[in-house]
Amino acid sequence: MDTEVSQSQDHNILIDRLKVFKIHGKDKHGRKLLLIVGKFFPARFLSVDALNAYLHDKIFTRLRKKPFSVVYFHTGVQRTDNFPGISTLRSIYDAIPSDIKANLHAVYFVHPGLQARLFLATFGRLLFTASGLYGKLKYISRLDYLWEHIRRNEIEVPDFVCDHDEDLEYRPMMDYGLESDHPRVYVQSTAMDSPVPMYSTRCIS
């Protein structure tokens, strides 16, 4: 029992440290926002049971009473590193309490990419249509479209999401997987003592 409690605490600390989930801000209709950064999700180190326990203890208890929306940043997600897999996604969704599902207004899927669109158009329809989740999914290919639903100053957007959004403006074929997405190299100014921040004000100014 002590070992299980210790492991659960370790998993909670890991998720909190990585900042995968965050309840912050509201959409233009006053609904709470659950922010999910897919790139930070430790898929290789986290079990379904541990994730479900975290969501029930830390997230769902704060979302039970009123409608809310989800902003999911898919930017930088790699199948081998931070994608949990189809069966895991289904298990997680099945474990969500019915009142939480009922309160979910929309899922804003930021930077879906071609593979994610194909996955959701095939398996996603099979897994989530009956429950109504598929109909709540909103593809957001550019951050400008997100601001149609959410005020810019309501949320913090990770730097790498802003960078990818800028790249898409100049290299639109990346949306369709026809052009590679080379990672940016951050160069720290010699005049600055602190490292480059994880979050930027470029996307909220």
Coordinates of N, CA and C in Angstrom, one line a residue:
M1 N 0.8 -1.2 0.0 CA 0.0 0.0 0.0 C 0.9 1.3 0.0
D2 N 1.9 1.3 0.9 CA 2.8 2.4 0.9 C 3.5 2.7 -0.4
T3 N 3.9 1.6 -1.1 CA 4.5 1.7 -2.4 C 3.6 2.3 -3.4
E4 N 2.3 1.8 -3.4 CA 1.4 2.4 -4.4 C 1.1 3.9 -4.1
V5 N 1.0 4.3 -2.9 CA 0.8 5.7 -2.6 C 2.0 6.5 -3.0
S6 N 3.2 6.0 -2.8 CA 4.5 6.6 -3.2 C 4.5 6.8 -4.7
Q7 N 4.2 5.7 -5.4 CA 4.2 5.8 -6.9 C 3.2 6.8 -7.4
S8 N 2.0 6.8 -6.8 CA 1.0 7.8 -7.2 C 1.4 9.2 -7.0
Q9 N 2.1 9.5 -5.9 CA 2.6 10.8 -5.6 C 3.7 11.2 -6.6
D10 N 4.5 10.2 -6.9 CA 5.6 10.5 -7.9 C 5.0 10.9 -9.3
H11 N 3.9 10.2 -9.7 CA 3.3 10.5 -10.9 C 2.7 11.8 -10.9
N12 N 2.0 12.2 -9.8 CA 1.4 13.5 -9.7 C 2.4 14.6 -9.8
I13 N 3.6 14.4 -9.1 CA 4.7 15.4 -9.1 C 5.2 15.5 -10.6
L14 N 5.3 14.4 -11.3 CA 5.8 14.5 -12.7 C 4.9 15.3 -13.5
I15 N 3.6 15.0 -13.5 CA 2.6 15.7 -14.3 C 2.6 17.2 -14.0
D16 N 2.6 17.5 -12.7 CA 2.6 18.9 -12.3 C 3.9 19.6 -12.8
R17 N 5.0 18.9 -12.6 CA 6.3 19.6 -13.0 C 6.3 19.8 -14.5
L18 N 5.8 18.9 -15.3 CA 5.8 19.1 -16.8 C 4.7 20.0 -17.3
K19 N 3.7 20.4 -16.4 CA 2.7 21.3 -16.8 C 1.9 20.9 -18.0
V20 N 1.5 19.6 -18.0 CA 0.7 19.0 -19.1 C -0.7 19.6 -19.0
F21 N -1.3 19.7 -17.8 CA -2.7 20.1 -17.7 C -2.7 21.4 -16.8
K22 N -3.6 22.3 -17.2 CA -3.7 23.6 -16.4 C -5.1 24.1 -16.6
I23 N -5.8 24.4 -15.5 CA -7.1 25.1 -15.6 C -6.8 26.6 -15.5
H24 N -7.0 27.3 -16.5 CA -6.7 28.8 -16.5 C -7.5 29.5 -17.6
G25 N -8.0 30.7 -17.2 CA -8.7 31.5 -18.1 C -10.1 31.1 -18.5
K26 N -10.8 31.9 -19.3 CA -12.1 31.6 -19.7 C -12.3 31.9 -21.2
D27 N -13.2 31.2 -21.9 CA -13.5 31.6 -23.2 C -14.4 32.8 -23.3
K28 N -14.8 33.2 -24.5 CA -15.5 34.5 -24.6 C -16.9 34.4 -24.1
H29 N -17.4 33.2 -23.7 CA -18.7 33.0 -23.1 C -18.6 32.8 -21.6
G30 N -17.4 32.9 -21.0 CA -17.2 32.8 -19.6 C -17.0 31.4 -19.1
R31 N -16.8 30.4 -20.0 CA -16.5 29.1 -19.6 C -15.1 28.9 -19.2
K32 N -14.8 28.1 -18.1 CA -13.4 27.8 -17.7 C -12.7 27.1 -18.9
L33 N -11.4 27.2 -18.9 CA -10.6 26.5 -19.9 C -9.6 25.5 -19.2
L34 N -9.6 24.3 -19.8 CA -8.6 23.3 -19.4 C -7.6 23.3 -20.5
L35 N -6.4 23.7 -20.2 CA -5.3 23.7 -21.2 C -4.5 22.4 -21.1
I36 N -4.2 21.8 -22.3 CA -3.4 20.6 -22.4 C -2.3 20.8 -23.4
V37 N -1.1 20.6 -22.9 CA 0.1 20.7 -23.8 C 0.5 19.3 -24.2
G38 N 0.2 18.8 -25.4 CA 0.5 17.4 -25.8 C 1.9 17.1 -25.8
K39 N 2.8 18.0 -26.2 CA 4.2 17.8 -26.3 C 4.8 17.4 -24.9
F40 N 4.2 17.9 -23.8 CA 4.8 17.7 -22.5 C 4.3 16.3 -21.9
F41 N 3.4 15.6 -22.6 CA 2.7 14.5 -22.0 C 3.7 13.3 -21.9
P42 N 4.0 12.7 -20.8 CA 5.0 11.7 -20.6 C 4.4 10.3 -20.9
A43 N 4.1 10.0 -22.2 CA 3.4 8.8 -22.5 C 4.2 7.6 -22.2
R44 N 5.5 7.6 -22.3 CA 6.3 6.4 -22.1 C 6.5 6.1 -20.6
F45 N 6.1 7.0 -19.7 CA 6.4 6.8 -18.3 C 5.2 6.8 -17.4
L46 N 4.0 7.0 -18.0 CA 2.8 7.1 -17.3 C 1.7 6.1 -17.7
S47 N 1.2 5.4 -16.7 CA 0.2 4.4 -16.9 C -1.2 5.0 -17.0
V48 N -2.1 4.3 -17.6 CA -3.5 4.8 -17.7 C -4.1 5.0 -16.3
D49 N -3.9 4.1 -15.4 CA -4.4 4.2 -14.1 C -3.9 5.4 -13.4
A50 N -2.6 5.7 -13.5 CA -2.0 6.9 -12.9 C -2.6 8.2 -13.4
L51 N -2.7 8.2 -14.8 CA -3.3 9.4 -15.4 C -4.7 9.6 -15.0
N52 N -5.5 8.5 -15.0 CA -6.9 8.7 -14.5 C -7.0 9.2 -13.1
A53 N -6.2 8.6 -12.2 CA -6.2 9.0 -10.8 C -5.8 10.5 -10.7
Y54 N -4.9 11.0 -11.5 CA -4.5 12.4 -11.4 C -5.6 13.3 -11.9
L55 N -6.3 12.9 -13.0 CA -7.4 13.7 -13.5 C -8.5 13.8 -12.6
H56 N -8.9 12.7 -11.9 CA -10.0 12.7 -11.0 C -9.6 13.5 -9.7
D57 N -8.4 13.4 -9.3 CA -8.0 14.1 -8.0 C -7.7 15.6 -8.2
K58 N -7.1 15.9 -9.4 CA -6.6 17.3 -9.5 C -7.4 18.1 -10.5
I59 N -8.1 17.5 -11.5 CA -8.7 18.3 -12.5 C -10.2 18.2 -12.5
F60 N -10.8 17.0 -12.5 CA -12.3 16.9 -12.5 C -13.0 17.6 -11.4
T61 N -12.4 17.5 -10.2 CA -13.0 18.1 -9.0 C -13.2 19.6 -9.2
R62 N -12.5 20.2 -10.1 CA -12.6 21.7 -10.3 C -13.4 22.0 -11.5
L63 N -14.0 21.0 -12.2 CA -14.8 21.2 -13.4 C -16.2 20.7 -13.3
R64 N -16.6 20.3 -12.2 CA -17.9 19.6 -12.0 C -19.1 20.5 -12.2
K65 N -19.1 21.7 -11.7 CA -20.3 22.5 -11.6 C -20.7 23.3 -12.8
K66 N -19.8 23.7 -13.7 CA -20.2 24.5 -14.8 C -19.6 24.0 -16.1
P67 N -20.1 24.5 -17.2 CA -19.5 24.2 -18.5 C -18.1 24.7 -18.7
F68 N -17.3 23.9 -19.4 CA -15.9 24.3 -19.7 C -15.5 23.9 -21.1
S69 N -14.4 24.4 -21.5 CA -13.9 24.1 -22.8 C -12.4 23.6 -22.6
V70 N -11.9 22.8 -23.6 CA -10.6 22.4 -23.6 C -9.8 23.0 -24.7
V71 N -8.6 23.5 -24.5 CA -7.7 23.9 -25.5 C -6.5 22.9 -25.5
Y72 N -6.4 22.1 -26.5 CA -5.4 21.1 -26.6 C -4.3 21.5 -27.7
F73 N -3.1 21.7 -27.3 CA -2.0 22.0 -28.2 C -1.4 20.8 -28.6
H74 N -1.6 20.4 -29.9 CA -1.0 19.2 -30.5 C 0.4 19.4 -31.1
T75 N 0.8 20.7 -31.1 CA 2.1 21.1 -31.6 C 3.2 20.3 -31.1
G76 N 4.0 19.7 -31.9 CA 5.2 18.9 -31.5 C 5.0 17.6 -31.0
V77 N 3.8 17.0 -31.0 CA 3.5 15.7 -30.5 C 4.1 14.7 -31.5
Q78 N 4.8 13.7 -31.0 CA 5.4 12.6 -31.8 C 4.8 11.3 -31.3
R79 N 4.5 10.4 -32.2 CA 3.8 9.2 -31.9 C 4.7 8.3 -31.0
T80 N 6.0 8.4 -31.1 CA 6.9 7.5 -30.3 C 7.2 8.1 -28.9
D81 N 6.9 9.4 -28.7 CA 7.3 10.0 -27.5 C 6.2 10.5 -26.6
N82 N 5.2 11.1 -27.1 CA 4.2 11.7 -26.3 C 2.7 11.5 -26.7
F83 N 2.5 10.5 -27.6 CA 1.2 10.1 -28.0 C 0.8 8.9 -27.2
P84 N -0.3 8.9 -26.4 CA -0.6 7.7 -25.6 C -1.1 6.5 -26.3
G85 N -1.6 6.7 -27.5 CA -2.1 5.5 -28.2 C -3.7 5.5 -28.2
I86 N -4.2 4.7 -29.1 CA -5.7 4.7 -29.3 C -6.4 4.1 -28.1
S87 N -5.9 2.9 -27.7 CA -6.6 2.2 -26.6 C -6.5 3.0 -25.3
T88 N -5.4 3.7 -25.1 CA -5.2 4.6 -23.9 C -6.2 5.8 -23.9
L89 N -6.3 6.4 -25.1 CA -7.3 7.5 -25.2 C -8.7 7.1 -24.9
R90 N -9.1 5.9 -25.4 CA -10.4 5.4 -25.2 C -10.6 5.1 -23.7
S91 N -9.6 4.5 -23.1 CA -9.7 4.2 -21.6 C -9.9 5.4 -20.8
I92 N -9.1 6.4 -21.2 CA -9.2 7.7 -20.4 C -10.5 8.3 -20.6
Y93 N -11.0 8.3 -21.8 CA -12.3 9.0 -22.0 C -13.5 8.2 -21.4
D94 N -13.4 6.9 -21.4 CA -14.4 6.0 -20.7 C -14.4 6.3 -19.2
A95 N -13.3 6.7 -18.6 CA -13.2 6.9 -17.2 C -13.7 8.2 -16.7
I96 N -13.9 9.1 -17.7 CA -14.4 10.5 -17.3 C -15.8 10.4 -16.8
P97 N -16.1 11.0 -15.7 CA -17.5 11.0 -15.1 C -18.5 11.6 -16.1
S98 N -19.7 11.1 -16.0 CA -20.7 11.6 -17.0 C -21.0 13.1 -16.8
D99 N -21.0 13.6 -15.6 CA -21.3 15.0 -15.4 C -20.2 15.9 -16.1
I100 N -18.9 15.4 -16.0 CA -17.8 16.1 -16.7 C -18.0 16.1 -18.2
K101 N -18.4 15.0 -18.7 CA -18.6 14.9 -20.2 C -19.8 15.8 -20.6
A102 N -20.8 15.9 -19.8 CA -21.9 16.7 -20.1 C -21.6 18.2 -20.0
N103 N -20.6 18.6 -19.2 CA -20.2 20.0 -19.0 C -19.2 20.4 -20.1
L104 N -18.6 19.5 -20.8 CA -17.7 19.9 -21.8 C -18.4 20.5 -23.0
H105 N -18.0 21.7 -23.3 CA -18.6 22.5 -24.4 C -17.9 22.2 -25.7
A106 N -16.6 22.3 -25.7 CA -15.8 22.2 -27.0 C -14.4 21.8 -26.7
V107 N -13.8 21.2 -27.7 CA -12.3 20.9 -27.6 C -11.7 21.6 -28.8
Y108 N -10.9 22.6 -28.5 CA -10.1 23.3 -29.5 C -8.8 22.6 -29.8
F109 N -8.7 22.0 -30.9 CA -7.6 21.1 -31.2 C -6.6 22.0 -32.1
V110 N -5.6 22.5 -31.4 CA -4.6 23.4 -32.1 C -3.5 22.7 -32.8
H111 N -3.3 23.1 -34.1 CA -2.3 22.5 -34.9 C -2.4 21.0 -35.1
P112 N -3.6 20.5 -35.6 CA -3.8 19.1 -35.7 C -2.9 18.3 -36.7
G113 N -2.5 19.0 -37.8 CA -1.7 18.3 -38.8 C -2.5 17.2 -39.5
L114 N -1.9 16.7 -40.6 CA -2.5 15.8 -41.4 C -2.8 14.4 -40.8
Q115 N -1.8 13.9 -40.1 CA -2.0 12.6 -39.5 C -3.1 12.6 -38.4
A116 N -3.1 13.6 -37.6 CA -4.1 13.7 -36.6 C -5.5 13.8 -37.2
R117 N -5.6 14.6 -38.2 CA -6.9 14.7 -38.9 C -7.4 13.4 -39.5
L118 N -6.5 12.6 -40.1 CA -6.8 11.3 -40.6 C -7.2 10.4 -39.5
F119 N -6.5 10.4 -38.4 CA -6.8 9.5 -37.3 C -8.2 9.8 -36.8
L120 N -8.5 11.1 -36.6 CA -9.8 11.4 -36.0 C -10.9 11.2 -37.0
A121 N -10.6 11.4 -38.3 CA -11.7 11.2 -39.3 C -12.1 9.7 -39.4
T122 N -11.2 8.8 -39.0 CA -11.4 7.3 -39.1 C -11.7 6.8 -37.7
F123 N -10.7 6.6 -36.9 CA -10.8 6.0 -35.6 C -11.6 6.9 -34.6
G124 N -11.4 8.2 -34.8 CA -12.1 9.1 -33.9 C -13.6 9.0 -34.0
R125 N -14.1 8.9 -35.2 CA -15.5 8.8 -35.4 C -16.1 7.5 -34.8
L126 N -15.3 6.4 -34.9 CA -15.7 5.2 -34.3 C -15.7 5.2 -32.7
L127 N -14.7 5.9 -32.2 CA -14.5 5.9 -30.7 C -15.4 6.9 -30.0
F128 N -15.6 8.1 -30.7 CA -16.2 9.2 -29.9 C -17.5 9.8 -30.4
T129 N -18.0 9.3 -31.6 CA -19.2 9.9 -32.1 C -20.4 9.6 -31.2
A130 N -20.6 8.3 -30.8 CA -21.7 8.0 -30.0 C -21.8 8.8 -28.7
S131 N -20.7 9.1 -28.1 CA -20.7 9.9 -26.9 C -20.9 11.4 -27.1
G132 N -20.8 11.8 -28.3 CA -21.0 13.2 -28.6 C -19.7 14.0 -28.6
L133 N -18.6 13.4 -28.2 CA -17.3 14.1 -28.2 C -16.8 14.6 -29.5
Y134 N -17.0 13.7 -30.5 CA -16.5 14.0 -31.9 C -17.1 15.3 -32.4
G135 N -18.4 15.5 -32.1 CA -19.1 16.7 -32.5 C -18.7 18.0 -31.9
K136 N -18.0 17.9 -30.7 CA -17.5 19.0 -30.0 C -16.1 19.4 -30.4
L137 N -15.5 18.6 -31.3 CA -14.1 18.9 -31.7 C -14.0 20.0 -32.7
K138 N -13.1 21.0 -32.5 CA -13.0 22.1 -33.4 C -11.5 22.2 -33.8
Y139 N -11.2 22.0 -35.0 CA -9.8 22.1 -35.5 C -9.4 23.6 -35.6
I140 N -8.2 23.8 -35.0 CA -7.7 25.2 -35.0 C -6.3 25.1 -35.7
S141 N -6.2 25.5 -37.0 CA -5.0 25.4 -37.7 C -4.0 26.5 -37.4
R142 N -4.6 27.7 -37.0 CA -3.8 28.8 -36.7 C -4.3 29.4 -35.4
L143 N -3.4 30.1 -34.6 CA -3.8 30.7 -33.4 C -4.8 31.8 -33.6
D144 N -4.7 32.5 -34.7 CA -5.6 33.5 -35.0 C -7.1 33.0 -34.9
Y145 N -7.3 31.8 -35.3 CA -8.6 31.2 -35.3 C -9.0 30.9 -33.8
L146 N -8.1 30.6 -33.0 CA -8.4 30.4 -31.6 C -8.9 31.6 -30.9
W147 N -8.4 32.8 -31.3 CA -8.8 34.0 -30.7 C -10.2 34.4 -31.1
E148 N -10.8 33.7 -32.0 CA -12.2 33.9 -32.3 C -13.1 33.4 -31.1
H149 N -12.6 32.5 -30.4 CA -13.3 31.8 -29.3 C -12.8 32.2 -27.9
I150 N -11.5 32.6 -27.8 CA -10.9 32.9 -26.5 C -10.1 34.2 -26.7
R151 N -10.2 35.0 -25.6 CA -9.5 36.3 -25.6 C -8.0 36.0 -25.5
R152 N -7.2 36.8 -26.2 CA -5.7 36.5 -26.3 C -5.1 36.6 -24.9
N153 N -5.5 37.5 -24.1 CA -4.8 37.6 -22.8 C -5.3 36.6 -21.7
E154 N -6.2 35.7 -22.1 CA -6.7 34.7 -21.1 C -5.8 33.6 -20.9
I155 N -5.0 33.2 -21.8 CA -4.1 32.0 -21.7 C -2.7 32.4 -22.1
E156 N -1.8 31.5 -21.6 CA -0.4 31.6 -22.0 C -0.1 30.5 -23.0
V157 N 0.5 30.9 -24.1 CA 0.8 29.9 -25.2 C 2.3 29.6 -25.2
P158 N 2.7 28.3 -25.1 CA 4.1 28.0 -25.1 C 4.9 28.6 -26.3
D159 N 6.1 29.0 -26.2 CA 6.9 29.5 -27.2 C 6.9 28.7 -28.5
F160 N 7.1 27.4 -28.3 CA 7.2 26.5 -29.5 C 5.9 26.4 -30.3
V161 N 4.8 26.7 -29.6 CA 3.5 26.7 -30.3 C 3.5 28.0 -31.2
C162 N 3.9 29.1 -30.6 CA 3.9 30.4 -31.4 C 4.9 30.3 -32.6
D163 N 6.0 29.6 -32.3 CA 7.0 29.5 -33.4 C 6.5 28.6 -34.5
H164 N 5.8 27.5 -34.2 CA 5.3 26.7 -35.2 C 4.2 27.4 -36.0
D165 N 3.4 28.2 -35.3 CA 2.3 29.0 -35.9 C 2.9 29.9 -37.0
E166 N 4.0 30.6 -36.6 CA 4.7 31.5 -37.5 C 5.2 30.7 -38.7
D167 N 5.8 29.5 -38.5 CA 6.3 28.7 -39.6 C 5.2 28.4 -40.6
L168 N 4.1 28.1 -40.0 CA 3.0 27.7 -40.9 C 2.5 28.8 -41.8
E169 N 2.7 30.0 -41.4 CA 2.3 31.2 -42.2 C 3.2 31.3 -43.4
Y170 N 4.5 30.9 -43.3 CA 5.4 31.0 -44.4 C 5.6 29.6 -45.1
R171 N 5.2 28.5 -44.5 CA 5.4 27.2 -45.1 C 4.1 26.4 -44.9
P172 N 3.0 26.9 -45.5 CA 1.7 26.3 -45.3 C 1.5 24.8 -45.7
M173 N 2.4 24.3 -46.5 CA 2.3 22.9 -46.9 C 2.7 22.0 -45.7
M174 N 3.3 22.5 -44.6 CA 3.5 21.7 -43.4 C 2.2 21.2 -42.8
D175 N 1.1 21.9 -43.1 CA -0.2 21.5 -42.6 C -0.6 20.1 -43.1
Y176 N -0.1 19.8 -44.3 CA -0.5 18.6 -45.0 C 0.6 17.6 -45.0
G177 N 1.7 17.8 -44.2 CA 2.7 16.8 -44.1 C 3.6 16.8 -45.4
L178 N 3.6 17.8 -46.2 CA 4.3 17.8 -47.4 C 5.6 18.6 -47.3
E179 N 5.9 19.1 -46.1 CA 7.2 19.8 -45.9 C 7.6 19.5 -44.5
S180 N 8.9 19.2 -44.3 CA 9.3 18.8 -42.9 C 9.3 20.0 -42.0
D181 N 9.2 19.8 -40.8 CA 9.2 20.8 -39.7 C 10.5 20.7 -39.0
H182 N 11.5 21.5 -39.4 CA 12.8 21.5 -38.7 C 12.7 22.3 -37.4
P183 N 13.2 21.7 -36.3 CA 13.1 22.4 -35.0 C 13.9 23.7 -35.1
R184 N 13.4 24.7 -34.4 CA 14.1 26.0 -34.3 C 15.2 25.9 -33.3
V185 N 16.3 26.7 -33.6 CA 17.4 26.7 -32.6 C 17.3 28.1 -31.9
Y186 N 17.2 28.0 -30.5 CA 17.1 29.2 -29.7 C 18.5 29.7 -29.4
V187 N 18.8 30.9 -29.6 CA 20.1 31.5 -29.3 C 19.9 32.6 -28.2
Q188 N 20.5 32.3 -27.1 CA 20.3 33.2 -26.0 C 21.2 34.5 -26.2
S189 N 20.6 35.6 -25.9 CA 21.4 36.9 -26.1 C 22.4 36.9 -25.0
T190 N 23.6 37.5 -25.3 CA 24.7 37.6 -24.3 C 24.3 38.7 -23.3
A191 N 23.4 39.5 -23.6 CA 23.0 40.6 -22.7 C 22.0 40.1 -21.6
M192 N 21.6 38.9 -21.8 CA 20.6 38.3 -20.8 C 21.2 37.2 -20.0
D193 N 20.9 37.3 -18.7 CA 21.4 36.3 -17.8 C 20.5 35.1 -17.6
S194 N 19.2 35.3 -17.9 CA 18.2 34.3 -17.7 C 18.0 33.5 -19.0
P195 N 17.6 32.3 -19.0 CA 17.3 31.5 -20.2 C 16.1 32.0 -20.9
V196 N 15.9 31.6 -22.2 CA 14.7 31.9 -22.9 C 13.5 31.4 -22.3
P197 N 12.5 32.2 -22.0 CA 11.3 31.7 -21.3 C 10.5 30.7 -22.1
M198 N 9.8 29.8 -21.3 CA 9.0 28.8 -22.0 C 7.8 29.4 -22.7
Y199 N 7.3 30.4 -22.1 CA 6.1 31.1 -22.6 C 6.4 32.5 -23.1
S200 N 5.7 32.9 -24.1 CA 6.0 34.1 -24.7 C 4.8 35.0 -24.7
T201 N 5.0 36.3 -24.8 CA 3.9 37.3 -24.9 C 3.6 37.6 -26.3
R202 N 4.3 37.0 -27.2 CA 4.0 37.3 -28.6 C 2.5 36.9 -29.0
C203 N 2.1 35.8 -28.4 CA 0.8 35.3 -28.8 C -0.4 36.0 -28.0
I204 N -0.1 36.9 -27.1 CA -1.1 37.5 -26.4 C -1.1 39.0 -26.5
S205 N -0.2 39.5 -27.2 CA -0.1 41.0 -27.4 C -0.9 41.4 -28.5

